[in-house]
Coordinates of C-alpha atoms in Angstrom, one line a residue:
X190 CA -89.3 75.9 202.6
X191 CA -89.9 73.0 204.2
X192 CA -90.3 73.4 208.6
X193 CA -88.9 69.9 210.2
X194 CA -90.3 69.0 213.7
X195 CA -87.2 66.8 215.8
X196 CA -83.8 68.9 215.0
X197 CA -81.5 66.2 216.5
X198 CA -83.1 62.9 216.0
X199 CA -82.2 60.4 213.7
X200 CA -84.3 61.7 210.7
X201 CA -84.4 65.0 211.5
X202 CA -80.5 65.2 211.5
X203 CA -80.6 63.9 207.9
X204 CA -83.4 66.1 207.1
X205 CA -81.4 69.1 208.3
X206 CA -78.8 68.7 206.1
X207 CA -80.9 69.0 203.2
X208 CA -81.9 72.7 201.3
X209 CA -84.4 74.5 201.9
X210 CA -85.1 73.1 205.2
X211 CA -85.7 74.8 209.2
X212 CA -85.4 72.1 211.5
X213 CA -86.9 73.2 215.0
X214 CA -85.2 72.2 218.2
X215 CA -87.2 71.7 221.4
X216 CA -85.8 74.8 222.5
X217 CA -88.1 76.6 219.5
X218 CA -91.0 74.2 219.4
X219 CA -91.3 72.1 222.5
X220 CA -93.6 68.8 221.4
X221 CA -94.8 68.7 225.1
X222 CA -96.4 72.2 224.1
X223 CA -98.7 71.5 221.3
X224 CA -100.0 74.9 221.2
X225 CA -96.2 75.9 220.6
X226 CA -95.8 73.6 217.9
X227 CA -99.1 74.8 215.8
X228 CA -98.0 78.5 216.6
X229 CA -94.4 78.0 214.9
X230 CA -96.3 76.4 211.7
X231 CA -98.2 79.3 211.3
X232 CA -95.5 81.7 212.2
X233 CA -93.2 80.3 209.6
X234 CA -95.7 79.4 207.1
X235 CA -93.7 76.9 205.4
X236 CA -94.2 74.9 202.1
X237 CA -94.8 72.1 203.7
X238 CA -94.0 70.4 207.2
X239 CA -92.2 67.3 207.5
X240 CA -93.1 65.9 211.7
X241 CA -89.5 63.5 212.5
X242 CA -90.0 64.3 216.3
X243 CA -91.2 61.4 218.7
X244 CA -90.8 59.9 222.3
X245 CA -89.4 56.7 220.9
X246 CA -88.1 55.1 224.0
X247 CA -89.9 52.4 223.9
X248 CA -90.0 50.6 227.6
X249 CA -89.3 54.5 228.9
X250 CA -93.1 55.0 227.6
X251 CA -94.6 52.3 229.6
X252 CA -94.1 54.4 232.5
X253 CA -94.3 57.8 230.8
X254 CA -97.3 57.2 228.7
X255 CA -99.1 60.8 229.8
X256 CA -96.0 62.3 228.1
X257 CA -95.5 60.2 225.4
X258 CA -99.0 60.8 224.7
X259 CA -98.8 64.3 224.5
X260 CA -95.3 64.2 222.4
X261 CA -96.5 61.1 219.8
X262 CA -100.1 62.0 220.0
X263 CA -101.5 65.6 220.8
X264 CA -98.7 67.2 219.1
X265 CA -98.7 66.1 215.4
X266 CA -102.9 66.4 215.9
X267 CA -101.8 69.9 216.7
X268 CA -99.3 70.4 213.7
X269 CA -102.0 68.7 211.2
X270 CA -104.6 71.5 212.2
X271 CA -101.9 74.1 211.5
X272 CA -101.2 72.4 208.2
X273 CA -105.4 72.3 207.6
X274 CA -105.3 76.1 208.0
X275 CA -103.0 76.9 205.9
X276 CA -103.8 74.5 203.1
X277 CA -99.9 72.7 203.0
X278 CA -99.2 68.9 203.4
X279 CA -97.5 67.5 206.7
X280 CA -95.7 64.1 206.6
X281 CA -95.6 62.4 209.9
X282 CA -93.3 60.0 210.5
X283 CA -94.7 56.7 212.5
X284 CA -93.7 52.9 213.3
X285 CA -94.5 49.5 212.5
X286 CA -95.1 49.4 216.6
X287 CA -98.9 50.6 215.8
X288 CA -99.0 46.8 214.9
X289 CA -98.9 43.9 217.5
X290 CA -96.9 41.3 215.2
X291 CA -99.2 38.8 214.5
X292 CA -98.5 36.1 211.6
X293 CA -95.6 36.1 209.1
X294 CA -96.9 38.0 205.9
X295 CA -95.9 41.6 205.5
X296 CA -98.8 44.4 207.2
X297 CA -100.1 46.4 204.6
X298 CA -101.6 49.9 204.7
X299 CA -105.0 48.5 204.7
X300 CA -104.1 46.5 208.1
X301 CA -106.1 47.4 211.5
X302 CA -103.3 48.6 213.7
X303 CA -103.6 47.4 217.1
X304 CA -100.5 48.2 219.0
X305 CA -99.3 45.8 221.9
X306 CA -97.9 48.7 224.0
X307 CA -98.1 52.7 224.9
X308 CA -95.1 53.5 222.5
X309 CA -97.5 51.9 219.3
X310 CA -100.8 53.5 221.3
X311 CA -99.6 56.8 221.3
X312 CA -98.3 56.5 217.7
X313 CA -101.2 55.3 216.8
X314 CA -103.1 58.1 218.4
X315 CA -101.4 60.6 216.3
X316 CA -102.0 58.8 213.1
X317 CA -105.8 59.5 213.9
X318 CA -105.0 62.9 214.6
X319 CA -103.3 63.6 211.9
X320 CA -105.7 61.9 209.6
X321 CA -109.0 63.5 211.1
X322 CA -107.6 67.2 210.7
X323 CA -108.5 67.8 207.7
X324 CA -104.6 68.7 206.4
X325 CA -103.3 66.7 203.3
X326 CA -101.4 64.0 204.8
X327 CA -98.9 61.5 204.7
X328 CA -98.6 58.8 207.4
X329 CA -94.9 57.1 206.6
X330 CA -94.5 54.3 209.1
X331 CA -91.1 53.0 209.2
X332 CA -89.0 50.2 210.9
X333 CA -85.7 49.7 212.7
X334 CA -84.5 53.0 212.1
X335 CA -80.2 53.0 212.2
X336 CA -77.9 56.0 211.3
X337 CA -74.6 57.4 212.6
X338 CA -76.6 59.5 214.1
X339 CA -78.0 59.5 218.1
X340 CA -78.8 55.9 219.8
X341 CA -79.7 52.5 217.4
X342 CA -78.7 48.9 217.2
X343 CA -75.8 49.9 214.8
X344 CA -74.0 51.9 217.0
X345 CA -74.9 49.6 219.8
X346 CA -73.5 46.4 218.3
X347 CA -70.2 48.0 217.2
X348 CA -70.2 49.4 220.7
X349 CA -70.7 45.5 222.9
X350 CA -68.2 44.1 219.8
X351 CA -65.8 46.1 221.1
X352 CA -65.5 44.6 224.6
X353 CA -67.6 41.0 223.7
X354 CA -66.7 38.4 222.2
X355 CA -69.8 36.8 221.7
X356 CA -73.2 38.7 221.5
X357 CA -76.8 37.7 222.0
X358 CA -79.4 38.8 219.7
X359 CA -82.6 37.7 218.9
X360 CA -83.8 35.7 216.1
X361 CA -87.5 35.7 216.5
X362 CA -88.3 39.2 215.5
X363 CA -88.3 39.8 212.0
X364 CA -88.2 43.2 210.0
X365 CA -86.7 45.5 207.7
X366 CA -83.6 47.7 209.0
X367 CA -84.1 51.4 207.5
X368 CA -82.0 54.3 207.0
X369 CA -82.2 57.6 208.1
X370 CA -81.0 58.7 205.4
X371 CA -83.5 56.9 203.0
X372 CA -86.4 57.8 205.4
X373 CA -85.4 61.3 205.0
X374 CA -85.2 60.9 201.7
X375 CA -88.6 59.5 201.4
X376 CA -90.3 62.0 203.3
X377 CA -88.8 65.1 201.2
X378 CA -89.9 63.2 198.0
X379 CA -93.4 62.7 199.3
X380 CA -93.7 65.7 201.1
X381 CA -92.9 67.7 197.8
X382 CA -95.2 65.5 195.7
X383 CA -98.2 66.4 198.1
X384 CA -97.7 69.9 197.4
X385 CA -98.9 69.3 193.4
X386 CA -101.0 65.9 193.9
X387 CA -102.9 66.5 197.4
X388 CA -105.3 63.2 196.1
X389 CA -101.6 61.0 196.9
X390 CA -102.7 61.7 200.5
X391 CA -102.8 58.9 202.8
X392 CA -100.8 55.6 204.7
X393 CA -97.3 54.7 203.3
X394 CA -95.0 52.0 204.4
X395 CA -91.1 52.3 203.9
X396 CA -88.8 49.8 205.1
X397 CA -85.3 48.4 203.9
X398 CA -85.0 45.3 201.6
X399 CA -84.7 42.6 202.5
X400 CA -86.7 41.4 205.8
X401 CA -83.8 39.9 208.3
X402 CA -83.8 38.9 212.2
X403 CA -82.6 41.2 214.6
X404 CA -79.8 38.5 214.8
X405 CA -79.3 38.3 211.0
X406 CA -78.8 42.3 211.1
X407 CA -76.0 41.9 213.6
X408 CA -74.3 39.3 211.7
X409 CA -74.1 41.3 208.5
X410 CA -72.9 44.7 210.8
X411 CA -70.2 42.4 212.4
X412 CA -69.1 41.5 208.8
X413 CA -69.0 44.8 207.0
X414 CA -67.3 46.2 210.2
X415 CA -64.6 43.1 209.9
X416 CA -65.0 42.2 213.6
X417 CA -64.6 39.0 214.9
X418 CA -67.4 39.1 217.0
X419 CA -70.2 35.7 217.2
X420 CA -73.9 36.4 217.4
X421 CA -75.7 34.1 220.2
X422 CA -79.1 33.7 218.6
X423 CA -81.8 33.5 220.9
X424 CA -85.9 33.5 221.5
X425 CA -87.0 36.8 222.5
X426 CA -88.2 35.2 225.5
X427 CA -84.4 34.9 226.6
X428 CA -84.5 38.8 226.4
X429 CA -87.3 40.4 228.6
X430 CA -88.6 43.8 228.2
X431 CA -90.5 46.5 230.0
X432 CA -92.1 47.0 226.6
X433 CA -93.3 44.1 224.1
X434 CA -91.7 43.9 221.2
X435 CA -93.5 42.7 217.4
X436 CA -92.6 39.8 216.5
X437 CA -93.5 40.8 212.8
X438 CA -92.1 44.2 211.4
X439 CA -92.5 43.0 208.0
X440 CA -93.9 46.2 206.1
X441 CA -95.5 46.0 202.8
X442 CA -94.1 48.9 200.9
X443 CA -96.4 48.5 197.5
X444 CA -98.0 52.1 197.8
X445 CA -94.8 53.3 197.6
X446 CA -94.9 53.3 194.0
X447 CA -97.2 56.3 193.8
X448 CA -94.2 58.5 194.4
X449 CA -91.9 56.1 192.3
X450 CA -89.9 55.2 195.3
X451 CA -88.7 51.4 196.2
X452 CA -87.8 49.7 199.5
X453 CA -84.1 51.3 200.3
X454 CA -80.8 48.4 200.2
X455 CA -80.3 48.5 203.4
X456 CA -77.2 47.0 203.2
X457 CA -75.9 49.3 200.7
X458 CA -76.9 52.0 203.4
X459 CA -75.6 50.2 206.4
X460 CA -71.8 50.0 204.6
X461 CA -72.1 54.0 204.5
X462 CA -72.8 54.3 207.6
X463 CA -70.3 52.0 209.3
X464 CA -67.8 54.7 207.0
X465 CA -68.7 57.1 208.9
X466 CA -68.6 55.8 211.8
X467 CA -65.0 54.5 211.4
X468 CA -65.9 50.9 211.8

């Protein structure tokens, strides 16, 4: 059995629809309690645990970094201890956000984070945690996460297309639109493989193929939806945030390989979802 942290969020709702998996709801393992999260590890004693639960609003943590601190921070150091006691793998789920966008080539795993705002810090904080707790680990930093599934820039385009004709976007941030589905995916696979080959522990990056703009991911969404909507390209200074944004998301997924998994077609995945959504 594998025990899922983040019932309703993107992943996690993917995740739950898998076998042999217990996704906890805040209601049963509240991240703001980290004591609550280690003693539900230990009460279930899974197989393995699988963290998909974050504060991931990212201009919301600039002025709730204490909580996001203890949510994306304290609380997966928590669940790795757990993990360390009872000798079972954790996979926690992280961002490209522990980076500050710098240059044009793709971060690798072997790249010093150094996050540009409190959503990446306290990420970044329970990457450390994780990795210091002695627990066989795996660190899957993702980007651009999109799924039928609770608030993204899918569902937000086709929402504005419906009453805009034209739609700004910018063109100056670069990265690779994920999946869900495919993250979920990925963490099961890796997750599993832990549980036989513990020396596979470590950073993995997993990001869709290929690298587009934020205004180049609109565009194709438009087009696979079959709505006449334009995209208004424009600098990311046009569009100010509480939060910086990276200007570089580009993951380097190599390491993947040690699980035999490949960057996801994102496009592929973005048609299924538009399905479901009726779009």
């Amino acid at each position: 059995m594998i025990l899922v942290f983040g019932k309703t969020g993107q992943v996690a709702s993917e995740l739950g629809l898998m076998k042999g998996v217990i996704s906890l709801s805040r209601a049963e393992a509240d991240l703001t309690n980290p004591a609550a999260c280690s003693a539900a590890i230990l009460a279930y004693k899974p197989a393995a645990v699988i963290n998909a639960a974050a504060y991931t609003s990212v201009d919301k943590c600039e002025e709730e970094e204490e909580i996001a601190h203890v949510i994306n921070g304290l609380a997966p150091s928590a669940m790795a201890k757990s993990c360390a006691d009872l000798s079972i793998p954790i996979v926690h789920i992280s961002t490209d956000y522990v980076f500050d966008g710098w240059g044009v080539t793709p971060f690798t795993v072997a790249d010093v984070p150094s996050p540009l705002g409190a959503y990446g810090r306290t990420k970044l904080h329970g990457e450390r945690g994780v990795m210091d707790s002695g627990a066989v680990y795996a660190i899957l930093r993702t980007s651009w996460v999109f799924s039928e599934h609770g608030n993204n820039f899918v569902k937000t385009m086709i929402r504005l297309g419906k009453s805009q004709s034209v739609v700004s976007v910018v063109n100056d941030q670069i990265g690779g639109p994920t999946s869900a589905r495919a993250i979920a995916n990925a963490a099961m696979a890796i997750a599993i493989g832990l549980q036989g080959e513990p020396e596979k522990k470590g950073v993995y990056h997993f990001s869709g193929a290929t690298d587009v703009s934020w205004a180049e991911f609109a565009c194709k969404i438009f087009s696979l939806a079959q709505m006449d909507v334009a995209v208004r390209e424009i600098p990311t200074s046009d569009y100010p945030t509480l939060a910086k944004r990276p200007l570089n998301s580009c993951l380097d997924c190599t390491e993947l390989t040690k699980f035999d998994l490949e960057r996801p077609d994102w496009i592929s995945d973005l048609t299924d979802v538009l399905k479901k959504l009726g779009a």
